[in-house]
Amino acid sequence: MSGPLYGAVEAGGTKFLCMVASGPQHIVAQERFDTATPSVVLPQVIEFFRQTIEQHGKLSGIGVGSFGPIDLNRNSPSYGYITATPKAHWSNIDLVGPLRKAFGVPVAFDTDVNAAAVGEHRWGAAQGLDTFIYLTIGTGIGGGGMVAGRVMHGLVHPEMGHMRVPRDAEVDPFTGACPFHGDCLEGLASGPAIEARWGKPATAFDANHPAWKLEADYLAQAIVNLVCTVSPQRVILGGGVMQQAFLLPMIRERVLSLLNNYVQSPAILSEIDSYVVAPGLGPQAGILGSLAMAME
Ligand code: ADP
Ligand code: ZN
């Protein structure tokens, strides 16, 4: 027997993933919906859970990991909402309320990257660690993780994707795609930023294309900033753009070169291959992380 069933939702800028499972080895249903408008997707998500419950029985809880910004303040009237996102139609959208109303179970809610971090901590590349970073490089760039065993929250939640990284305008004249900041990290290195700079999607370039040297440089700068501020025991890089397998070794090399032997830990100096890593759960990190949040 496999224990109680939980629901999970990963709300992404491109796709919504839904799952019902009692653990990564016991998945009873899974579905993917395009991120159309809320009035289309949210009923699809609720219908998915309704049908699965009919077939397999009730859920003990639901976990939602969402693109942001989101409201995580439990005392706020807009707790559980996506707040002021640049994504059209998705500002001020209640994600938690409709699920709670439809199924009457506890709904855990966090950023997609904090969810992925919880999943990686429980089942993936961050097992046994208490301070680590999870970055996703996809439609947007987001970062989360744990510090001293606690999921990173604060005033709101980290917005690592919008940190500034130096851009040399002679090397990279592209002024950035972030509607708020232009050339912040997300504005320079997200999938859409790559496409806007080079006029073709990120999937179109081979390993030798200059797009990747630039990409590795911006991501390495961000990682170095995080190493210097958070002192993570590991940095996990997920998201669609990281599916280019040659990117990870390029980033590691650039991290070492930018740090220039300053942070004196063997974890970095001699074990960089296990310091900057892909998610142990692969593309399932986000959705399994939402499941882990529901269970916890
Ligand atoms: P989401 O942001 O919705 O969670 P993804 O993490 O898959 O989804 O990010 C989608 C972005 O990643 C798109 O901008 C796309 O261009 C880029 N992307 C997806 N697959 C690849 C790939 N194999 N190589 C490079 N870029 C990719
Ligand atoms: Zn920005």
Short mmCIF file of C-alpha atoms and ligand atoms in Angstrom, two decimals:
data_model
loop_
_atom_site.label_atom_id
_atom_site.label_comp_id
_atom_site.label_asym_id
_atom_site.label_seq_id
_atom_site.Cartn_x
_atom_site.Cartn_y
_atom_site.Cartn_z
CA MET A 1 0.00 0.00 0.00
CA SER A 2 1.17 3.48 -0.74
CA GLY A 3 -0.36 5.81 1.87
CA PRO A 4 -2.62 8.85 1.59
CA LEU A 5 -2.95 10.74 -1.68
CA TYR A 6 -1.91 14.35 -2.17
CA GLY A 7 -2.47 16.80 -4.99
CA ALA A 8 0.23 18.98 -6.53
CA VAL A 9 0.19 21.92 -8.92
CA GLU A 10 3.17 23.58 -10.55
CA ALA A 11 1.98 26.86 -12.02
CA GLY A 12 4.47 27.96 -14.67
CA GLY A 13 4.54 30.81 -17.14
CA THR A 14 4.22 28.34 -20.02
CA LYS A 15 2.49 25.33 -18.51
CA PHE A 16 0.54 24.14 -15.49
CA LEU A 17 1.47 20.65 -14.27
CA CYS A 18 -0.92 18.74 -12.01
CA MET A 19 -0.30 15.51 -10.14
CA VAL A 20 -1.97 13.20 -7.67
CA ALA A 21 0.39 10.88 -5.83
CA SER A 22 1.44 9.48 -2.50
CA GLY A 23 5.13 9.90 -3.37
CA PRO A 24 7.44 10.03 -6.40
CA GLN A 25 7.13 6.26 -6.83
CA HIS A 26 3.35 6.25 -6.49
CA ILE A 27 1.93 8.69 -9.03
CA VAL A 28 -1.71 7.90 -9.84
CA ALA A 29 -2.47 10.76 -12.25
CA GLN A 30 -0.64 13.54 -14.03
CA GLU A 31 -1.75 16.23 -16.48
CA ARG A 32 -0.34 19.27 -18.28
CA PHE A 33 -2.28 22.37 -19.31
CA ASP A 34 -1.02 25.35 -21.29
CA THR A 35 -0.91 28.55 -19.28
CA ALA A 36 -3.80 30.23 -21.10
CA THR A 37 -5.95 32.65 -19.13
CA PRO A 38 -6.93 31.92 -15.51
CA SER A 39 -10.58 31.42 -16.45
CA VAL A 40 -9.52 28.59 -18.76
CA VAL A 41 -6.75 26.92 -16.73
CA LEU A 42 -8.12 27.01 -13.20
CA PRO A 43 -11.32 25.10 -14.10
CA GLN A 44 -9.13 22.55 -15.95
CA VAL A 45 -7.03 22.04 -12.83
CA ILE A 46 -10.10 21.63 -10.61
CA GLU A 47 -11.69 19.20 -13.07
CA PHE A 48 -8.46 17.15 -13.13
CA PHE A 49 -8.52 16.76 -9.34
CA ARG A 50 -12.26 16.11 -9.30
CA GLN A 51 -11.94 13.24 -11.79
CA THR A 52 -8.90 11.79 -10.06
CA ILE A 53 -10.65 11.87 -6.69
CA GLU A 54 -13.64 10.08 -8.24
CA GLN A 55 -11.35 7.32 -9.46
CA HIS A 56 -8.82 7.03 -6.65
CA GLY A 57 -10.37 8.58 -3.54
CA LYS A 58 -9.93 11.75 -1.55
CA LEU A 59 -6.85 13.94 -1.18
CA SER A 60 -5.24 14.72 2.19
CA GLY A 61 -3.89 18.05 0.98
CA ILE A 62 -2.74 20.01 -2.03
CA GLY A 63 0.57 21.80 -2.66
CA VAL A 64 0.88 24.68 -5.10
CA GLY A 65 4.18 26.07 -6.36
CA SER A 66 3.66 29.12 -8.53
CA PHE A 67 5.46 31.63 -10.69
CA GLY A 68 5.42 35.00 -9.03
CA PRO A 69 5.28 37.41 -7.54
CA ILE A 70 2.86 35.80 -5.10
CA ASP A 71 1.38 36.80 -1.74
CA LEU A 72 2.65 34.51 1.04
CA ASN A 73 1.46 36.64 3.96
CA ARG A 74 -1.22 34.60 5.72
CA ASN A 75 -2.74 37.73 7.25
CA SER A 76 -3.19 39.42 3.89
CA PRO A 77 -6.55 39.48 2.07
CA SER A 78 -4.68 38.44 -1.08
CA TYR A 79 -2.85 35.48 0.53
CA GLY A 80 -2.56 32.72 -2.07
CA TYR A 81 -2.74 35.12 -5.01
CA ILE A 82 -0.41 35.80 -7.88
CA THR A 83 0.04 39.57 -7.42
CA ALA A 84 1.48 42.09 -9.92
CA THR A 85 2.99 39.85 -12.59
CA PRO A 86 4.07 41.15 -16.00
CA LYS A 87 2.33 38.08 -17.43
CA ALA A 88 -0.87 39.26 -19.14
CA HIS A 89 -4.18 38.20 -17.49
CA TRP A 90 -2.45 36.76 -14.41
CA SER A 91 -2.19 39.76 -12.08
CA ASN A 92 -4.26 39.55 -8.92
CA ILE A 93 -5.35 35.94 -9.43
CA ASP A 94 -6.40 33.74 -6.51
CA LEU A 95 -4.81 30.27 -6.84
CA VAL A 96 -5.33 28.88 -3.34
CA GLY A 97 -8.94 29.98 -2.72
CA PRO A 98 -10.61 28.06 -5.57
CA LEU A 99 -8.77 24.83 -4.65
CA ARG A 100 -9.61 25.15 -0.97
CA LYS A 101 -13.24 25.87 -1.81
CA ALA A 102 -13.55 23.01 -4.28
CA PHE A 103 -11.90 20.30 -2.16
CA GLY A 104 -11.98 21.51 1.45
CA VAL A 105 -8.41 20.41 2.19
CA PRO A 106 -5.32 22.30 3.39
CA VAL A 107 -3.48 23.98 0.51
CA ALA A 108 0.27 24.63 0.89
CA PHE A 109 1.48 27.57 -1.19
CA ASP A 110 4.92 28.86 -2.16
CA THR A 111 6.96 30.03 -5.11
CA ASP A 112 7.69 27.44 -7.81
CA VAL A 113 11.37 27.58 -6.89
CA ASN A 114 10.84 27.16 -3.16
CA ALA A 115 8.59 24.22 -3.99
CA ALA A 116 11.32 22.73 -6.18
CA ALA A 117 13.79 23.31 -3.35
CA VAL A 118 11.56 21.40 -0.92
CA GLY A 119 11.33 18.54 -3.44
CA GLU A 120 15.09 18.50 -4.01
CA HIS A 121 15.64 18.51 -0.25
CA ARG A 122 13.30 15.57 0.31
CA TRP A 123 14.10 13.39 -2.69
CA GLY A 124 16.72 15.04 -4.93
CA ALA A 125 20.07 16.81 -5.06
CA ALA A 126 19.75 18.67 -1.74
CA GLN A 127 19.17 15.68 0.55
CA GLY A 128 21.00 16.14 3.84
CA LEU A 129 21.81 19.81 3.20
CA ASP A 130 20.39 22.69 5.22
CA THR A 131 21.50 25.71 3.17
CA PHE A 132 21.20 25.61 -0.60
CA ILE A 133 19.88 27.54 -3.59
CA TYR A 134 17.53 26.39 -6.33
CA LEU A 135 17.51 28.56 -9.46
CA THR A 136 15.27 28.02 -12.46
CA ILE A 137 16.12 29.46 -15.86
CA GLY A 138 13.04 29.27 -18.05
CA THR A 139 10.38 31.73 -19.16
CA GLY A 140 11.56 33.74 -16.20
CA ILE A 141 14.40 33.30 -13.75
CA GLY A 142 13.50 32.54 -10.17
CA GLY A 143 15.44 31.49 -7.11
CA GLY A 144 14.65 30.01 -3.73
CA GLY A 145 16.04 27.46 -1.36
CA MET A 146 16.70 26.87 2.30
CA VAL A 147 18.82 28.61 4.89
CA ALA A 148 19.63 26.68 8.08
CA GLY A 149 16.91 24.15 7.27
CA ARG A 150 14.14 26.66 6.64
CA VAL A 151 12.62 27.57 3.31
CA MET A 152 13.71 31.08 2.33
CA HIS A 153 10.99 33.60 3.15
CA GLY A 154 11.29 37.13 4.38
CA LEU A 155 9.55 40.36 3.67
CA VAL A 156 7.91 38.61 0.73
CA HIS A 157 10.02 35.99 -1.02
CA PRO A 158 13.39 36.11 -2.75
CA GLU A 159 13.44 37.60 -6.26
CA MET A 160 16.84 36.30 -7.30
CA GLY A 161 15.94 36.54 -10.97
CA HIS A 162 15.85 40.31 -10.73
CA MET A 163 19.28 40.84 -9.22
CA ARG A 164 21.58 43.08 -11.21
CA VAL A 165 24.54 41.54 -12.97
CA PRO A 166 27.13 43.70 -14.75
CA ARG A 167 26.63 43.90 -18.53
CA ASP A 168 29.44 45.05 -20.81
CA ALA A 169 27.56 47.01 -23.49
CA GLU A 170 30.37 46.45 -25.98
CA VAL A 171 30.17 42.69 -25.66
CA ASP A 172 26.38 42.64 -25.22
CA PRO A 173 24.51 45.65 -26.61
CA PHE A 174 21.13 44.00 -25.84
CA THR A 175 19.48 46.23 -23.23
CA GLY A 176 17.41 43.46 -21.67
CA ALA A 177 13.88 42.10 -21.73
CA CYS A 178 12.61 42.66 -18.18
CA PRO A 179 9.63 45.04 -18.30
CA PHE A 180 10.60 46.35 -14.85
CA HIS A 181 14.41 46.56 -15.00
CA GLY A 182 15.62 45.99 -18.54
CA ASP A 183 18.96 44.28 -18.01
CA CYS A 184 18.48 42.50 -14.69
CA LEU A 185 19.44 38.79 -14.64
CA GLU A 186 16.04 37.68 -15.98
CA GLY A 187 16.12 40.45 -18.57
CA LEU A 188 19.46 39.17 -19.83
CA ALA A 189 19.40 35.40 -19.38
CA SER A 190 15.84 33.98 -19.41
CA GLY A 191 14.67 31.94 -22.40
CA PRO A 192 12.70 34.88 -23.85
CA ALA A 193 15.72 37.18 -23.31
CA ILE A 194 17.93 34.83 -25.35
CA GLU A 195 15.29 34.79 -28.07
CA ALA A 196 14.90 38.59 -28.05
CA ARG A 197 18.68 39.14 -28.23
CA TRP A 198 19.42 36.72 -31.06
CA GLY A 199 16.11 36.64 -32.90
CA LYS A 200 15.72 32.87 -32.56
CA PRO A 201 14.55 30.64 -29.69
CA ALA A 202 17.15 29.28 -27.26
CA THR A 203 16.64 25.80 -28.68
CA ALA A 204 18.03 26.92 -32.07
CA PHE A 205 21.73 27.42 -31.24
CA ASP A 206 24.45 24.78 -31.16
CA ALA A 207 27.00 24.58 -28.36
CA ASN A 208 29.50 26.87 -30.11
CA HIS A 209 27.11 29.76 -30.61
CA PRO A 210 28.18 32.91 -28.69
CA ALA A 211 24.75 32.96 -27.02
CA TRP A 212 25.97 30.33 -24.59
CA LYS A 213 29.20 31.99 -23.48
CA LEU A 214 27.16 35.06 -22.59
CA GLU A 215 24.47 32.97 -20.92
CA ALA A 216 27.04 31.06 -18.84
CA ASP A 217 28.66 34.33 -17.83
CA TYR A 218 25.45 35.97 -16.58
CA LEU A 219 24.36 32.85 -14.71
CA ALA A 220 27.84 32.46 -13.18
CA GLN A 221 27.78 36.09 -12.03
CA ALA A 222 24.44 35.47 -10.33
CA ILE A 223 25.72 32.27 -8.69
CA VAL A 224 28.81 34.07 -7.41
CA ASN A 225 26.58 36.78 -5.90
CA LEU A 226 24.53 34.07 -4.19
CA VAL A 227 27.62 32.19 -2.97
CA CYS A 228 28.89 35.42 -1.44
CA THR A 229 25.59 36.37 0.22
CA VAL A 230 23.95 33.08 1.23
CA SER A 231 26.95 30.71 1.43
CA PRO A 232 24.98 27.77 0.07
CA GLN A 233 26.29 24.22 0.41
CA ARG A 234 25.08 23.56 -3.16
CA VAL A 235 23.47 25.41 -6.07
CA ILE A 236 20.88 23.57 -8.17
CA LEU A 237 20.05 24.86 -11.66
CA GLY A 238 16.78 23.82 -13.30
CA GLY A 239 14.37 25.15 -15.94
CA GLY A 240 14.03 24.78 -19.69
CA VAL A 241 17.18 26.65 -20.69
CA MET A 242 19.34 24.32 -18.56
CA GLN A 243 18.25 21.42 -20.74
CA GLN A 244 21.23 22.43 -22.91
CA ALA A 245 23.61 19.96 -21.26
CA PHE A 246 26.80 21.78 -22.28
CA LEU A 247 25.76 24.85 -20.30
CA LEU A 248 26.39 23.43 -16.84
CA PRO A 249 30.16 22.80 -17.32
CA MET A 250 30.52 26.26 -18.88
CA ILE A 251 28.84 27.84 -15.86
CA ARG A 252 31.00 25.87 -13.39
CA GLU A 253 34.17 26.99 -15.11
CA ARG A 254 33.06 30.61 -15.09
CA VAL A 255 32.02 30.45 -11.40
CA LEU A 256 35.51 29.21 -10.51
CA SER A 257 37.15 31.90 -12.56
CA LEU A 258 35.00 34.72 -11.14
CA LEU A 259 35.47 33.55 -7.54
CA ASN A 260 39.22 33.39 -8.19
CA ASN A 261 39.92 31.03 -5.24
CA TYR A 262 38.42 33.48 -2.79
CA VAL A 263 35.89 31.20 -1.05
CA GLN A 264 38.16 28.60 0.52
CA SER A 265 36.01 25.50 0.56
CA PRO A 266 36.88 22.16 -1.06
CA ALA A 267 33.19 21.94 -2.04
CA ILE A 268 33.92 24.70 -4.55
CA LEU A 269 37.64 24.48 -5.17
CA SER A 270 37.84 20.74 -5.83
CA GLU A 271 34.25 19.54 -6.12
CA ILE A 272 32.59 22.10 -8.35
CA ASP A 273 30.90 19.29 -10.34
CA SER A 274 28.89 18.37 -7.26
CA TYR A 275 28.52 22.01 -6.13
CA VAL A 276 26.71 23.49 -9.14
CA VAL A 277 24.36 20.72 -10.26
CA ALA A 278 21.22 19.81 -12.19
CA PRO A 279 18.09 18.94 -10.18
CA GLY A 280 18.14 15.36 -8.89
CA LEU A 281 14.45 15.18 -9.80
CA GLY A 282 15.10 16.58 -13.29
CA PRO A 283 12.14 18.35 -14.86
CA GLN A 284 9.92 16.89 -12.11
CA ALA A 285 11.54 19.00 -9.38
CA GLY A 286 8.79 21.62 -9.35
CA ILE A 287 5.79 19.34 -9.40
CA LEU A 288 7.27 16.81 -6.95
CA GLY A 289 8.26 19.74 -4.78
CA SER A 290 4.64 20.88 -4.69
CA LEU A 291 3.76 17.33 -3.70
CA ALA A 292 6.38 17.40 -0.93
CA MET A 293 4.91 20.69 0.33
CA ALA A 294 1.45 19.12 0.47
CA MET A 295 2.89 16.21 2.48
CA GLU A 296 4.80 18.47 4.86
P1 ADP B 1 8.23 27.54 -17.41
O1 ADP B 1 9.05 28.77 -17.37
O2 ADP B 1 6.84 27.73 -17.94
O3 ADP B 1 8.21 26.79 -16.11
P2 ADP B 1 10.44 26.19 -18.79
O4 ADP B 1 11.26 26.12 -17.55
O5 ADP B 1 10.44 24.99 -19.68
O6 ADP B 1 8.91 26.54 -18.50
O7 ADP B 1 10.97 27.44 -19.63
C1 ADP B 1 10.57 27.73 -20.92
C2 ADP B 1 11.69 28.53 -21.57
O8 ADP B 1 12.86 27.72 -21.67
C3 ADP B 1 11.40 29.01 -22.98
O9 ADP B 1 11.79 30.37 -23.09
C4 ADP B 1 12.25 28.15 -23.89
O10 ADP B 1 12.82 28.91 -24.94
C5 ADP B 1 13.35 27.68 -22.97
N1 ADP B 1 13.69 26.29 -23.30
C6 ADP B 1 12.87 25.21 -23.21
N2 ADP B 1 13.53 24.09 -23.59
C7 ADP B 1 14.78 24.48 -23.94
C8 ADP B 1 15.93 23.80 -24.44
N3 ADP B 1 15.94 22.48 -24.65
N4 ADP B 1 17.03 24.54 -24.68
C9 ADP B 1 17.05 25.87 -24.46
N5 ADP B 1 16.00 26.56 -24.01
C10 ADP B 1 14.87 25.89 -23.76
ZN ZN B 2 13.81 42.40 -13.63
#
